[in-house]
PDB file of C-alpha atoms in Angstrom:
ATOM      1  CA  MET N 260      -2.978 -33.579  -6.389  1.00 46.00           C
ATOM      2  CA  ARG N 261      -6.160 -31.650  -7.054  1.00 55.00           C
ATOM      3  CA  GLY N 262      -7.585 -32.640  -3.668  1.00 54.00           C
ATOM      4  CA  ALA N 263      -4.335 -31.730  -1.935  1.00 59.00           C
ATOM      5  CA  SER N 264      -4.391 -28.276  -3.512  1.00 69.00           C
ATOM      6  CA  ARG N 265      -7.880 -27.700  -2.104  1.00 77.00           C
ATOM      7  CA  THR N 266      -6.955 -28.674   1.456  1.00 80.00           C
ATOM      8  CA  PRO N 267      -5.410 -25.295   2.468  1.00 79.00           C
ATOM      9  CA  TRP N 268      -8.485 -23.449   1.172  1.00 82.00           C
ATOM     10  CA  ILE N 269     -10.759 -25.714   3.227  1.00 84.00           C
ATOM     11  CA  TYR N 270      -8.854 -24.786   6.379  1.00 84.00           C
ATOM     12  CA  LEU N 271      -8.857 -21.103   5.421  1.00 83.00           C
ATOM     13  CA  ALA N 272     -12.554 -21.024   4.503  1.00 86.00           C
ATOM     14  CA  PRO N 273     -13.913 -20.125   8.006  1.00 87.00           C
ATOM     15  CA  ALA N 274     -11.457 -17.240   8.390  1.00 85.00           C
ATOM     16  CA  LEU N 275     -12.195 -16.023   4.858  1.00 84.00           C
ATOM     17  CA  VAL N 276     -15.935 -16.043   5.556  1.00 86.00           C
ATOM     18  CA  VAL N 277     -15.469 -13.993   8.744  1.00 86.00           C
ATOM     19  CA  LEU N 278     -13.095 -11.550   7.073  1.00 81.00           C
ATOM     20  CA  GLY N 279     -15.433 -11.241   4.104  1.00 81.00           C
ATOM     21  CA  GLY N 280     -18.310 -10.316   6.355  1.00 81.00           C
ATOM     22  CA  LEU N 281     -16.245  -7.823   8.329  1.00 84.00           C
ATOM     23  CA  LEU N 282     -14.480  -6.193   5.377  1.00 85.00           C
ATOM     24  CA  VAL N 283     -16.354  -6.695   2.114  1.00 86.00           C
ATOM     25  CA  TYR N 284     -19.679  -5.199   3.173  1.00 86.00           C
ATOM     26  CA  PRO N 285     -18.186  -2.088   4.875  1.00 88.00           C
ATOM     27  CA  VAL N 286     -15.956  -1.470   1.847  1.00 90.00           C
ATOM     28  CA  TYR N 287     -18.981  -1.870  -0.436  1.00 90.00           C
ATOM     29  CA  GLN N 288     -20.955   0.636   1.639  1.00 89.00           C
ATOM     30  CA  LEU N 289     -17.996   3.033   1.673  1.00 90.00           C
ATOM     31  CA  GLY N 290     -17.730   2.931  -2.105  1.00 92.00           C
ATOM     32  CA  LEU N 291     -21.497   3.211  -2.581  1.00 91.00           C
ATOM     33  CA  ILE N 292     -21.854   6.285  -0.356  1.00 91.00           C
ATOM     34  CA  SER N 293     -18.942   7.959  -2.156  1.00 92.00           C
ATOM     35  CA  PHE N 294     -21.082   7.965  -5.339  1.00 92.00           C
ATOM     36  CA  LEU N 295     -24.207   9.366  -3.645  1.00 88.00           C
ATOM     37  CA  GLU N 296     -25.319  12.678  -2.264  1.00 86.00           C
ATOM     38  CA  TYR N 297     -25.289  11.677   1.380  1.00 83.00           C
ATOM     39  CA  THR N 298     -25.515  14.413   4.000  1.00 81.00           C
ATOM     40  CA  GLN N 299     -27.385  14.818   7.268  1.00 80.00           C
ATOM     41  CA  ALA N 300     -30.575  15.483   5.309  1.00 79.00           C
ATOM     42  CA  GLN N 301     -30.362  12.051   3.673  1.00 77.00           C
ATOM     43  CA  VAL N 302     -29.406  10.355   6.939  1.00 75.00           C
ATOM     44  CA  SER N 303     -32.515  11.721   8.663  1.00 76.00           C
ATOM     45  CA  GLY N 304     -34.672  10.802   5.675  1.00 72.00           C
ATOM     46  CA  GLY N 305     -35.668  14.389   4.937  1.00 70.00           C
ATOM     47  CA  GLU N 306     -34.457  14.316   1.337  1.00 71.00           C
ATOM     48  CA  PRO N 307     -34.050  11.416  -1.106  1.00 69.00           C
ATOM     49  CA  THR N 308     -30.609  10.054  -1.887  1.00 77.00           C
ATOM     50  CA  THR N 309     -29.410  10.972  -5.377  1.00 84.00           C
ATOM     51  CA  PHE N 310     -26.668   9.408  -7.471  1.00 87.00           C
ATOM     52  CA  GLN N 311     -23.712  11.773  -7.944  1.00 86.00           C
ATOM     53  CA  GLY N 312     -21.432   9.577 -10.026  1.00 87.00           C
ATOM     54  CA  PHE N 313     -17.904  10.889  -9.803  1.00 92.00           C
ATOM     55  CA  GLY N 314     -19.122  14.293  -8.677  1.00 91.00           C
ATOM     56  CA  ASN N 315     -17.871  13.819  -5.130  1.00 92.00           C
ATOM     57  CA  TYR N 316     -14.444  12.811  -6.411  1.00 94.00           C
ATOM     58  CA  ALA N 317     -14.368  15.802  -8.768  1.00 94.00           C
ATOM     59  CA  GLU N 318     -15.200  18.096  -5.859  1.00 92.00           C
ATOM     60  CA  LEU N 319     -12.575  16.423  -3.708  1.00 93.00           C
ATOM     61  CA  PHE N 320      -9.795  16.579  -6.303  1.00 94.00           C
ATOM     62  CA  GLY N 321     -10.697  20.164  -7.088  1.00 94.00           C
ATOM     63  CA  ASP N 322     -10.261  21.181  -3.447  1.00 92.00           C
ATOM     64  CA  GLY N 323      -6.810  22.590  -2.722  1.00 92.00           C
ATOM     65  CA  GLU N 324      -7.108  21.621   0.944  1.00 93.00           C
ATOM     66  CA  PHE N 325      -7.324  17.938  -0.001  1.00 95.00           C
ATOM     67  CA  TRP N 326      -4.009  18.086  -1.848  1.00 95.00           C
ATOM     68  CA  ARG N 327      -2.417  19.991   1.032  1.00 96.00           C
ATOM     69  CA  VAL N 328      -3.589  17.362   3.499  1.00 95.00           C
ATOM     70  CA  LEU N 329      -2.481  14.534   1.180  1.00 95.00           C
ATOM     71  CA  LEU N 330       1.000  16.059   0.884  1.00 96.00           C
ATOM     72  CA  ALA N 331       1.196  16.549   4.650  1.00 96.00           C
ATOM     73  CA  THR N 332       0.102  12.928   5.178  1.00 95.00           C
ATOM     74  CA  VAL N 333       2.740  11.560   2.804  1.00 94.00           C
ATOM     75  CA  VAL N 334       5.547  13.665   4.317  1.00 96.00           C
ATOM     76  CA  PHE N 335       4.476  12.894   7.893  1.00 96.00           C
ATOM     77  CA  ALA N 336       4.145   9.159   7.199  1.00 95.00           C
ATOM     78  CA  ALA N 337       7.558   9.099   5.476  1.00 94.00           C
ATOM     79  CA  ALA N 338       9.178  10.858   8.454  1.00 96.00           C
ATOM     80  CA  CYS N 339       7.535   8.398  10.851  1.00 96.00           C
ATOM     81  CA  VAL N 340       8.661   5.381   8.820  1.00 95.00           C
ATOM     82  CA  VAL N 341      12.277   6.569   8.507  1.00 95.00           C
ATOM     83  CA  SER N 342      12.485   7.496  12.200  1.00 96.00           C
ATOM     84  CA  THR N 343      10.881   4.228  13.323  1.00 96.00           C
ATOM     85  CA  LEU N 344      13.247   2.152  11.196  1.00 94.00           C
ATOM     86  CA  ALA N 345      16.288   4.103  12.399  1.00 94.00           C
ATOM     87  CA  VAL N 346      15.396   3.752  16.087  1.00 95.00           C
ATOM     88  CA  GLY N 347      14.255   0.140  15.785  1.00 94.00           C
ATOM     89  CA  CYS N 348      17.333  -1.005  13.839  1.00 91.00           C
ATOM     90  CA  ALA N 349      19.724   0.852  16.157  1.00 91.00           C
ATOM     91  CA  LEU N 350      18.167  -0.736  19.244  1.00 93.00           C
ATOM     92  CA  ALA N 351      18.135  -4.150  17.546  1.00 92.00           C
ATOM     93  CA  VAL N 352      21.896  -3.878  17.066  1.00 88.00           C
ATOM     94  CA  LEU N 353      22.228  -2.678  20.676  1.00 91.00           C
ATOM     95  CA  LEU N 354      20.385  -5.786  21.871  1.00 92.00           C
ATOM     96  CA  THR N 355      23.122  -7.915  20.357  1.00 87.00           C
ATOM     97  CA  ARG N 356      25.799  -5.961  22.245  1.00 86.00           C
ATOM     98  CA  VAL N 357      24.417  -5.934  25.805  1.00 89.00           C
ATOM     99  CA  ARG N 358      24.137  -8.676  28.405  1.00 90.00           C
ATOM    100  CA  ALA N 359      21.055 -10.715  29.173  1.00 89.00           C
ATOM    101  CA  VAL N 360      19.571  -8.566  31.956  1.00 92.00           C
ATOM    102  CA  PRO N 361      19.761  -5.193  30.091  1.00 91.00           C
ATOM    103  CA  ARG N 362      18.540  -6.947  26.951  1.00 92.00           C
ATOM    104  CA  LEU N 363      15.516  -8.332  28.776  1.00 92.00           C
ATOM    105  CA  ALA N 364      14.787  -4.941  30.374  1.00 93.00           C
ATOM    106  CA  LEU N 365      14.964  -3.162  27.006  1.00 91.00           C
ATOM    107  CA  MET N 366      12.734  -5.709  25.317  1.00 91.00           C
ATOM    108  CA  LEU N 367      10.153  -5.551  28.110  1.00 92.00           C
ATOM    109  CA  ALA N 368      10.170  -1.738  27.983  1.00 91.00           C
ATOM    110  CA  GLY N 369       9.760  -1.804  24.215  1.00 90.00           C
ATOM    111  CA  LEU N 370       6.942  -4.342  24.307  1.00 89.00           C
ATOM    112  CA  GLY N 371       5.256  -2.290  27.027  1.00 90.00           C
ATOM    113  CA  ALA N 372       5.298   0.754  24.741  1.00 90.00           C
ATOM    114  CA  TRP N 373       3.994  -1.348  21.860  1.00 90.00           C
ATOM    115  CA  ALA N 374       1.126  -2.733  23.961  1.00 90.00           C
ATOM    116  CA  THR N 375       0.047   0.684  25.262  1.00 90.00           C
ATOM    117  CA  PRO N 376      -3.245   1.834  23.685  1.00 92.00           C
ATOM    118  CA  ALA N 377      -2.836   4.793  21.341  1.00 92.00           C
ATOM    119  CA  VAL N 378      -5.184   7.003  23.357  1.00 93.00           C
ATOM    120  CA  THR N 379      -3.294   6.301  26.578  1.00 93.00           C
ATOM    121  CA  GLY N 380       0.105   6.846  24.991  1.00 93.00           C
ATOM    122  CA  SER N 381      -0.993  10.097  23.364  1.00 94.00           C
ATOM    123  CA  THR N 382      -2.365  11.407  26.658  1.00 93.00           C
ATOM    124  CA  VAL N 383       0.857  10.542  28.485  1.00 93.00           C
ATOM    125  CA  TRP N 384       2.949  12.345  25.868  1.00 93.00           C
ATOM    126  CA  LEU N 385       0.711  15.406  26.143  1.00 93.00           C
ATOM    127  CA  LEU N 386       1.277  15.419  29.893  1.00 92.00           C
ATOM    128  CA  LEU N 387       5.041  15.092  29.433  1.00 92.00           C
ATOM    129  CA  PHE N 388       5.087  18.097  27.078  1.00 92.00           C
ATOM    130  CA  ASP N 389       2.439  20.131  28.878  1.00 90.00           C
ATOM    131  CA  PRO N 390       3.392  23.855  28.810  1.00 89.00           C
ATOM    132  CA  ASP N 391       2.501  24.360  32.487  1.00 85.00           C
ATOM    133  CA  PHE N 392       3.212  21.096  34.299  1.00 86.00           C
ATOM    134  CA  GLY N 393       5.223  18.990  31.834  1.00 87.00           C
ATOM    135  CA  PRO N 394       8.705  17.867  32.907  1.00 91.00           C
ATOM    136  CA  VAL N 395      10.157  18.268  29.393  1.00 90.00           C
ATOM    137  CA  ASN N 396       9.713  22.057  29.332  1.00 87.00           C
ATOM    138  CA  ARG N 397      11.256  22.293  32.794  1.00 88.00           C
ATOM    139  CA  MET N 398      14.269  20.196  31.787  1.00 89.00           C
ATOM    140  CA  LEU N 399      14.796  22.244  28.608  1.00 85.00           C
ATOM    141  CA  ALA N 400      14.038  25.551  30.358  1.00 81.00           C
ATOM    142  CA  LEU N 401      11.385  26.425  27.758  1.00 83.00           C
ATOM    143  CA  GLY N 402       8.961  28.027  30.180  1.00 80.00           C
ATOM    144  CA  ASP N 403       5.331  27.786  29.046  1.00 84.00           C
ATOM    145  CA  HIS N 404       6.168  26.839  25.451  1.00 85.00           C
ATOM    146  CA  SER N 405       3.229  25.041  23.810  1.00 88.00           C
ATOM    147  CA  TRP N 406       4.339  22.211  21.539  1.00 91.00           C
ATOM    148  CA  THR N 407       0.902  21.818  19.989  1.00 90.00           C
ATOM    149  CA  TYR N 408       0.534  25.484  19.000  1.00 91.00           C
ATOM    150  CA  GLY N 409       2.948  25.490  16.065  1.00 90.00           C
ATOM    151  CA  ARG N 410       2.354  23.281  13.057  1.00 92.00           C
ATOM    152  CA  TYR N 411       5.801  21.704  12.866  1.00 93.00           C
ATOM    153  CA  SER N 412       6.296  21.333  16.618  1.00 92.00           C
ATOM    154  CA  ALA N 413       2.899  19.607  16.853  1.00 94.00           C
ATOM    155  CA  PHE N 414       3.792  17.224  14.027  1.00 95.00           C
ATOM    156  CA  LEU N 415       7.131  16.580  15.741  1.00 95.00           C
ATOM    157  CA  LEU N 416       5.407  15.754  19.015  1.00 94.00           C
ATOM    158  CA  VAL N 417       3.037  13.339  17.296  1.00 95.00           C
ATOM    159  CA  LEU N 418       5.956  11.815  15.372  1.00 96.00           C
ATOM    160  CA  LEU N 419       7.803  11.120  18.626  1.00 95.00           C
ATOM    161  CA  GLU N 420       4.751   9.350  20.045  1.00 95.00           C
ATOM    162  CA  VAL N 421       4.230   7.317  16.872  1.00 95.00           C
ATOM    163  CA  VAL N 422       7.884   6.246  16.868  1.00 95.00           C
ATOM    164  CA  TRP N 423       7.684   5.405  20.575  1.00 94.00           C
ATOM    165  CA  CYS N 424       4.778   3.003  20.066  1.00 92.00           C
ATOM    166  CA  SER N 425       6.044   1.606  16.732  1.00 93.00           C
ATOM    167  CA  PHE N 426       9.777   0.965  17.120  1.00 94.00           C
ATOM    168  CA  PRO N 427       9.389  -2.229  19.249  1.00 93.00           C
ATOM    169  CA  PHE N 428       7.982  -4.138  16.269  1.00 93.00           C
ATOM    170  CA  VAL N 429      10.980  -3.159  14.145  1.00 94.00           C
ATOM    171  CA  MET N 430      13.414  -3.772  17.001  1.00 94.00           C
ATOM    172  CA  VAL N 431      12.200  -7.289  17.809  1.00 93.00           C
ATOM    173  CA  THR N 432      11.850  -8.308  14.149  1.00 93.00           C
ATOM    174  CA  VAL N 433      15.277  -7.029  13.106  1.00 92.00           C
ATOM    175  CA  TYR N 434      16.881  -8.464  16.258  1.00 93.00           C
ATOM    176  CA  ALA N 435      15.498 -11.893  15.391  1.00 91.00           C
ATOM    177  CA  GLY N 436      16.952 -11.510  11.889  1.00 90.00           C
ATOM    178  CA  ILE N 437      20.373 -10.498  13.238  1.00 89.00           C
ATOM    179  CA  ARG N 438      20.460 -13.510  15.540  1.00 88.00           C
ATOM    180  CA  ALA N 439      19.900 -15.716  12.490  1.00 87.00           C
ATOM    181  CA  VAL N 440      23.003 -14.322  10.767  1.00 84.00           C
ATOM    182  CA  PRO N 441      25.995 -16.700  11.194  1.00 83.00           C
ATOM    183  CA  ALA N 442      28.383 -15.376  13.840  1.00 80.00           C
ATOM    184  CA  GLU N 443      31.341 -16.267  11.620  1.00 83.00           C
ATOM    185  CA  VAL N 444      30.288 -13.662   9.066  1.00 82.00           C
ATOM    186  CA  LEU N 445      30.234 -10.871  11.644  1.00 77.00           C
ATOM    187  CA  GLU N 446      33.512 -12.021  13.188  1.00 80.00           C
ATOM    188  CA  ALA N 447      35.202 -12.039   9.789  1.00 83.00           C
ATOM    189  CA  ALA N 448      34.013  -8.492   9.108  1.00 80.00           C
ATOM    190  CA  ALA N 449      35.283  -7.336  12.505  1.00 79.00           C
ATOM    191  CA  LEU N 450      38.673  -8.995  11.946  1.00 79.00           C
ATOM    192  CA  ASP N 451      38.944  -7.166   8.637  1.00 77.00           C
ATOM    193  CA  GLY N 452      38.710  -3.908  10.566  1.00 78.00           C
ATOM    194  CA  ALA N 453      35.187  -2.926   9.594  1.00 77.00           C
ATOM    195  CA  SER N 454      33.460  -0.464  11.905  1.00 80.00           C
ATOM    196  CA  GLN N 455      30.034  -1.174  13.381  1.00 78.00           C
ATOM    197  CA  TRP N 456      28.404   1.140  10.831  1.00 81.00           C
ATOM    198  CA  ARG N 457      30.282  -0.557   7.968  1.00 83.00           C
ATOM    199  CA  ILE N 458      29.247  -3.993   9.265  1.00 82.00           C
ATOM    200  CA  TRP N 459      25.632  -2.892   9.325  1.00 83.00           C
ATOM    201  CA  ARG N 460      25.723  -1.227   5.920  1.00 83.00           C
ATOM    202  CA  SER N 461      27.747  -3.838   4.026  1.00 82.00           C
ATOM    203  CA  VAL N 462      26.959  -7.090   5.845  1.00 83.00           C
ATOM    204  CA  LEU N 463      23.825  -6.998   7.959  1.00 83.00           C
ATOM    205  CA  ALA N 464      21.594  -4.756   5.855  1.00 82.00           C
ATOM    206  CA  PRO N 465      21.951  -6.828   2.638  1.00 83.00           C
ATOM    207  CA  MET N 466      21.351 -10.070   4.540  1.00 86.00           C
ATOM    208  CA  LEU N 467      18.353  -8.585   6.358  1.00 87.00           C
ATOM    209  CA  ARG N 468      16.834  -7.072   3.219  1.00 85.00           C
ATOM    210  CA  PRO N 469      13.735  -9.356   3.199  1.00 83.00           C
ATOM    211  CA  ILE N 470      12.980  -8.471   6.822  1.00 88.00           C
ATOM    212  CA  LEU N 471      13.621  -4.769   6.251  1.00 87.00           C
ATOM    213  CA  VAL N 472      11.259  -4.771   3.273  1.00 85.00           C
ATOM    214  CA  VAL N 473       8.497  -6.335   5.388  1.00 85.00           C
ATOM    215  CA  VAL N 474       8.838  -3.936   8.341  1.00 90.00           C
ATOM    216  CA  THR N 475       9.149  -0.946   5.998  1.00 89.00           C
ATOM    217  CA  ILE N 476       5.964  -1.653   4.051  1.00 87.00           C
ATOM    218  CA  GLN N 477       4.015  -2.516   7.193  1.00 88.00           C
ATOM    219  CA  SER N 478       5.224   0.723   8.791  1.00 92.00           C
ATOM    220  CA  VAL N 479       4.110   2.647   5.696  1.00 91.00           C
ATOM    221  CA  ILE N 480       0.620   1.145   5.981  1.00 89.00           C
ATOM    222  CA  TRP N 481       0.357   1.852   9.714  1.00 91.00           C
ATOM    223  CA  ASP N 482       1.771   5.381   9.622  1.00 93.00           C
ATOM    224  CA  PHE N 483      -0.179   6.475   6.551  1.00 93.00           C
ATOM    225  CA  LYS N 484      -3.485   5.838   8.325  1.00 90.00           C
ATOM    226  CA  VAL N 485      -2.572   7.376  11.692  1.00 93.00           C
ATOM    227  CA  PHE N 486      -5.670   8.819  13.343  1.00 94.00           C
ATOM    228  CA  THR N 487      -5.728   8.528  17.113  1.00 93.00           C
ATOM    229  CA  GLN N 488      -2.414  10.250  17.848  1.00 94.00           C
ATOM    230  CA  ILE N 489      -3.172  13.226  15.595  1.00 95.00           C
ATOM    231  CA  TYR N 490      -6.746  13.562  16.796  1.00 94.00           C
ATOM    232  CA  VAL N 491      -5.908  13.355  20.516  1.00 94.00           C
ATOM    233  CA  MET N 492      -2.644  15.312  20.581  1.00 94.00           C
ATOM    234  CA  THR N 493      -3.695  18.162  18.254  1.00 93.00           C
ATOM    235  CA  ASN N 494      -7.325  18.313  19.400  1.00 90.00           C
ATOM    236  CA  GLY N 495      -8.804  17.171  16.121  1.00 89.00           C
ATOM    237  CA  GLY N 496      -6.222  18.390  13.610  1.00 89.00           C
ATOM    238  CA  GLY N 497      -4.574  21.453  15.129  1.00 89.00           C
ATOM    239  CA  ILE N 498      -5.344  25.156  14.904  1.00 88.00           C
ATOM    240  CA  ALA N 499      -7.259  25.894  11.671  1.00 85.00           C
ATOM    241  CA  GLY N 500      -6.572  22.325  10.522  1.00 88.00           C
ATOM    242  CA  GLN N 501      -2.807  22.859  10.291  1.00 92.00           C
ATOM    243  CA  ASN N 502      -2.072  19.289  11.456  1.00 93.00           C
ATOM    244  CA  LEU N 503      -4.673  17.417   9.443  1.00 94.00           C
ATOM    245  CA  VAL N 504      -3.856  14.047   7.888  1.00 95.00           C
ATOM    246  CA  LEU N 505      -6.156  12.123   5.567  1.00 94.00           C
ATOM    247  CA  ASN N 506      -7.779   9.971   8.246  1.00 93.00           C
ATOM    248  CA  VAL N 507      -8.638  12.951  10.445  1.00 94.00           C
ATOM    249  CA  TYR N 508      -9.651  14.972   7.370  1.00 95.00           C
ATOM    250  CA  ALA N 509     -12.090  12.236   6.344  1.00 94.00           C
ATOM    251  CA  TYR N 510     -13.503  12.134   9.880  1.00 93.00           C
ATOM    252  CA  GLN N 511     -14.051  15.883   9.924  1.00 92.00           C
ATOM    253  CA  LYS N 512     -15.756  15.855   6.537  1.00 91.00           C
ATOM    254  CA  ALA N 513     -18.002  12.930   7.398  1.00 90.00           C
ATOM    255  CA  PHE N 514     -18.960  13.619  11.002  1.00 87.00           C
ATOM    256  CA  ALA N 515     -18.079  17.230  11.834  1.00 85.00           C
ATOM    257  CA  SER N 516     -19.461  18.630   8.551  1.00 85.00           C
ATOM    258  CA  SER N 517     -22.020  15.850   7.897  1.00 86.00           C
ATOM    259  CA  GLN N 518     -20.614  15.446   4.359  1.00 89.00           C
ATOM    260  CA  TYR N 519     -20.647  11.676   4.503  1.00 91.00           C
ATOM    261  CA  SER N 520     -20.196  11.261   0.763  1.00 92.00           C
ATOM    262  CA  LEU N 521     -17.007  13.351   0.710  1.00 92.00           C
ATOM    263  CA  GLY N 522     -15.698  11.549   3.789  1.00 92.00           C
ATOM    264  CA  SER N 523     -16.375   8.236   2.043  1.00 93.00           C
ATOM    265  CA  ALA N 524     -14.580   9.450  -1.092  1.00 94.00           C
ATOM    266  CA  ILE N 525     -11.510  10.284   1.005  1.00 95.00           C
ATOM    267  CA  GLY N 526     -11.743   6.816   2.542  1.00 93.00           C
ATOM    268  CA  VAL N 527     -11.825   5.222  -0.900  1.00 94.00           C
ATOM    269  CA  VAL N 528      -8.774   7.208  -1.998  1.00 94.00           C
ATOM    270  CA  MET N 529      -6.906   6.060   1.110  1.00 93.00           C
ATOM    271  CA  LEU N 530      -8.028   2.485   0.481  1.00 92.00           C
ATOM    272  CA  LEU N 531      -6.682   2.562  -3.074  1.00 93.00           C
ATOM    273  CA  ILE N 532      -3.343   4.018  -1.960  1.00 92.00           C
ATOM    274  CA  LEU N 533      -2.917   1.402   0.774  1.00 89.00           C
ATOM    275  CA  LEU N 534      -4.075  -1.339  -1.603  1.00 88.00           C
ATOM    276  CA  ALA N 535      -1.310  -0.341  -4.009  1.00 89.00           C
ATOM    277  CA  VAL N 536       1.230  -0.491  -1.165  1.00 85.00           C
ATOM    278  CA  THR N 537      -0.133  -3.893  -0.092  1.00 82.00           C
ATOM    279  CA  LEU N 538       0.143  -5.274  -3.633  1.00 86.00           C
ATOM    280  CA  VAL N 539       3.769  -4.162  -3.759  1.00 82.00           C
ATOM    281  CA  TYR N 540       4.267  -5.829  -0.373  1.00 78.00           C
ATOM    282  CA  LEU N 541       2.752  -9.133  -1.559  1.00 77.00           C
ATOM    283  CA  ARG N 542       4.760  -9.052  -4.764  1.00 81.00           C
ATOM    284  CA  LEU N 543       7.989  -8.558  -2.844  1.00 75.00           C
ATOM    285  CA  LEU N 544       7.089 -11.401  -0.469  1.00 71.00           C
ATOM    286  CA  ARG N 545       6.407 -13.691  -3.414  1.00 74.00           C
ATOM    287  CA  ARG N 546       9.698 -12.723  -5.065  1.00 74.00           C
ATOM    288  CA  GLN N 547      11.600 -13.388  -1.845  1.00 62.00           C
ATOM    289  CA  GLY N 548       9.882 -16.743  -1.488  1.00 59.00           C
ATOM    290  CA  GLU N 549      10.966 -17.689  -5.009  1.00 53.00           C
ATOM    291  CA  GLU N 550      14.544 -16.627  -4.249  1.00 55.00           C
ATOM    292  CA  LEU N 551      14.576 -18.748  -1.108  1.00 50.00           C
TER     293      LEU N 551
END
């Protein structure tokens, strides 16, 4: 029995070694720099590196802009997660209602959006909403309205792009879960006079709870660390930093301002937040495995 318990770890050992080399050392360096005074002067070797302790974190937590950006990141990520789940679940239900050819076309279109690189997708969305040449402004008769000028309209534009490239994962995953639900259960609910919304809320959603938990937590992790869409579509965080999120904020601190220690401290804070979400995710997976 003891040898059998070691067998999975033997097979996993090569992957763990690779992941350890790719993740452990960068995380160690990130944490180390966050405790040092590390600016452009230290990078160029002009001044010695000094140990700051928690000084960088004290400076970060004492900065009102950090808390504003953190709040904006949480609200933006929550809006992206809710919108992605709503669109993905609605289209998953639609896939069960249409014929084979429309279903295949919708799935191919969704997977095409999912496979599109973030930079390419963000550029395409900027072209669609361009104030001078974009077709969206012409269709809505908005003239030369700039979507990236206002704070909320810029966040909305980025949210639409994030949902566009994220909903296929939810759609395909939830659709697979729906197909696994016995048809007799859905037929019985329909015969009882339940509407489509009532069937989803009272029958499908409880049965799909394990899948919904997985896609929700993964969406939280992905949307909380959004960088490319915000950076490309708002030109680095918007006018006067009005569209900053934590990832872009850390980039600006580290590379635009050469405050590498503060940028690393922001990275550590993000790492701890996402680690907490991941631990919740693993705990829920373990609980579901025990229930099954």
